[in-house]
C-alpha cells in the first residue's frame, strides 16, 4: 500500500495523477473506492496500490484519507 496526494484531476475526462513523493502515477476516478463520500480535488491525501496499466503503472484501489477532527 502506498500513500500520496492527488496533484491533478480532470473531472470532465475522469482521470488524474497522484504523487507518491517519487513520481506522478496515473489513475481513473473509477479506481477511487470511497469517491461518493468526497469531492475529488487537488491535495487530497490517498492510499493506493499500483498495477500495470495500458500505458504504464497506474493507481488502483484508491482510498481518500478522512481528515481527523481536532477534539
PDB file of C-alpha atoms in Angstrom:
ATOM      1  CA  UNK A   1       0.000   0.000   0.000  1.00  0.00           C
ATOM      2  CA  UNK A   2       1.326   3.431  -0.986  1.00  0.00           C
ATOM      3  CA  UNK A   3       0.387   6.939   0.159  1.00  0.00           C
ATOM      4  CA  UNK A   4       0.325  10.170  -1.795  1.00  0.00           C
ATOM      5  CA  UNK A   5      -1.651  13.247  -2.812  1.00  0.00           C
ATOM      6  CA  UNK A   6      -3.768  13.976  -5.840  1.00  0.00           C
ATOM      7  CA  UNK A   7      -1.792  16.545  -7.854  1.00  0.00           C
ATOM      8  CA  UNK A   8      -4.042  16.832 -10.920  1.00  0.00           C
ATOM      9  CA  UNK A   9      -7.572  15.747 -11.757  1.00  0.00           C
ATOM     10  CA  UNK A  10      -9.642  16.309 -14.889  1.00  0.00           C
ATOM     11  CA  UNK A  11     -13.266  15.773 -13.870  1.00  0.00           C
ATOM     12  CA  UNK A  12     -14.532  16.042 -17.466  1.00  0.00           C
ATOM     13  CA  UNK A  13     -12.300  13.178 -18.604  1.00  0.00           C
ATOM     14  CA  UNK A  14     -12.380  11.216 -15.308  1.00  0.00           C
ATOM     15  CA  UNK A  15      -8.667  10.781 -14.670  1.00  0.00           C
ATOM     16  CA  UNK A  16      -5.772  12.370 -12.818  1.00  0.00           C
ATOM     17  CA  UNK A  17      -2.398  11.857 -11.194  1.00  0.00           C
ATOM     18  CA  UNK A  18      -1.246  11.024  -7.677  1.00  0.00           C
ATOM     19  CA  UNK A  19       2.244  11.945  -6.471  1.00  0.00           C
ATOM     20  CA  UNK A  20       3.792   9.464  -4.043  1.00  0.00           C
ATOM     21  CA  UNK A  21       6.892  11.547  -3.389  1.00  0.00           C
ATOM     22  CA  UNK A  22       8.902   9.994  -6.218  1.00  0.00           C
ATOM     23  CA  UNK A  23       6.672  10.209  -9.294  1.00  0.00           C
ATOM     24  CA  UNK A  24       3.224  11.065 -10.611  1.00  0.00           C
ATOM     25  CA  UNK A  25       1.051   7.982 -11.089  1.00  0.00           C
ATOM     26  CA  UNK A  26      -1.978   7.943 -13.389  1.00  0.00           C
ATOM     27  CA  UNK A  27      -5.434   6.988 -12.046  1.00  0.00           C
ATOM     28  CA  UNK A  28      -9.020   6.730 -13.244  1.00  0.00           C
ATOM     29  CA  UNK A  29     -11.737   8.209 -10.999  1.00  0.00           C
ATOM     30  CA  UNK A  30     -13.446   4.802 -11.038  1.00  0.00           C
ATOM     31  CA  UNK A  31     -10.445   3.423  -9.094  1.00  0.00           C
ATOM     32  CA  UNK A  32     -11.357   5.521  -6.033  1.00  0.00           C
ATOM     33  CA  UNK A  33     -13.267   3.220  -3.709  1.00  0.00           C
ATOM     34  CA  UNK A  34     -14.838   5.910  -1.498  1.00  0.00           C
ATOM     35  CA  UNK A  35     -15.352   8.624  -4.131  1.00  0.00           C
ATOM     36  CA  UNK A  36     -19.047   9.078  -3.343  1.00  0.00           C
ATOM     37  CA  UNK A  37     -18.032  10.418   0.084  1.00  0.00           C
ATOM     38  CA  UNK A  38     -15.620  13.016  -1.278  1.00  0.00           C
ATOM     39  CA  UNK A  39     -15.295  15.633  -3.970  1.00  0.00           C
ATOM     40  CA  UNK A  40     -12.176  14.670  -5.917  1.00  0.00           C
ATOM     41  CA  UNK A  41      -9.744  17.590  -5.889  1.00  0.00           C
ATOM     42  CA  UNK A  42      -6.087  18.513  -5.743  1.00  0.00           C
ATOM     43  CA  UNK A  43      -4.153  17.881  -2.496  1.00  0.00           C
ATOM     44  CA  UNK A  44      -6.416  15.127  -1.135  1.00  0.00           C
ATOM     45  CA  UNK A  45      -4.325  12.520   0.656  1.00  0.00           C
ATOM     46  CA  UNK A  46      -4.870   8.970  -0.543  1.00  0.00           C
ATOM     47  CA  UNK A  47      -3.694   5.410  -0.075  1.00  0.00           C
ATOM     48  CA  UNK A  48      -3.466   3.174  -3.129  1.00  0.00           C
ATOM     49  CA  UNK A  49      -1.936   0.173  -4.837  1.00  0.00           C
ATOM     50  CA  UNK A  50      -0.069   0.161  -8.145  1.00  0.00           C
ATOM     51  CA  UNK A  51      -0.983  -2.148 -11.020  1.00  0.00           C
ATOM     52  CA  UNK A  52       0.152  -2.392 -14.629  1.00  0.00           C
ATOM     53  CA  UNK A  53      -1.948  -0.227 -16.923  1.00  0.00           C
ATOM     54  CA  UNK A  54      -2.291   0.161 -20.671  1.00  0.00           C
ATOM     55  CA  UNK A  55       0.457   2.817 -20.886  1.00  0.00           C
ATOM     56  CA  UNK A  56       2.394   2.023 -17.702  1.00  0.00           C
ATOM     57  CA  UNK A  57       1.756   1.772 -13.972  1.00  0.00           C
ATOM     58  CA  UNK A  58      -1.470   3.176 -12.603  1.00  0.00           C
ATOM     59  CA  UNK A  59      -3.003   3.624  -9.173  1.00  0.00           C
ATOM     60  CA  UNK A  60      -5.852   1.268  -8.214  1.00  0.00           C
ATOM     61  CA  UNK A  61      -7.882   0.544  -5.064  1.00  0.00           C
ATOM     62  CA  UNK A  62      -7.572   4.185  -4.045  1.00  0.00           C
ATOM     63  CA  UNK A  63      -8.967   5.364  -0.717  1.00  0.00           C
ATOM     64  CA  UNK A  64      -9.199   9.042   0.137  1.00  0.00           C
ATOM     65  CA  UNK A  65      -7.984   9.546   3.699  1.00  0.00           C
ATOM     66  CA  UNK A  66     -10.528  11.066   6.048  1.00  0.00           C
ATOM     67  CA  UNK A  67      -9.385  14.137   7.927  1.00  0.00           C
ATOM     68  CA  UNK A  68      -9.189  13.587  11.640  1.00  0.00           C
ATOM     69  CA  UNK A  69     -11.109  16.200  13.567  1.00  0.00           C
ATOM     70  CA  UNK A  70      -9.333  18.061  16.353  1.00  0.00           C
ATOM     71  CA  UNK A  71     -11.129  17.471  19.623  1.00  0.00           C
TER      72      UNK A  71
END
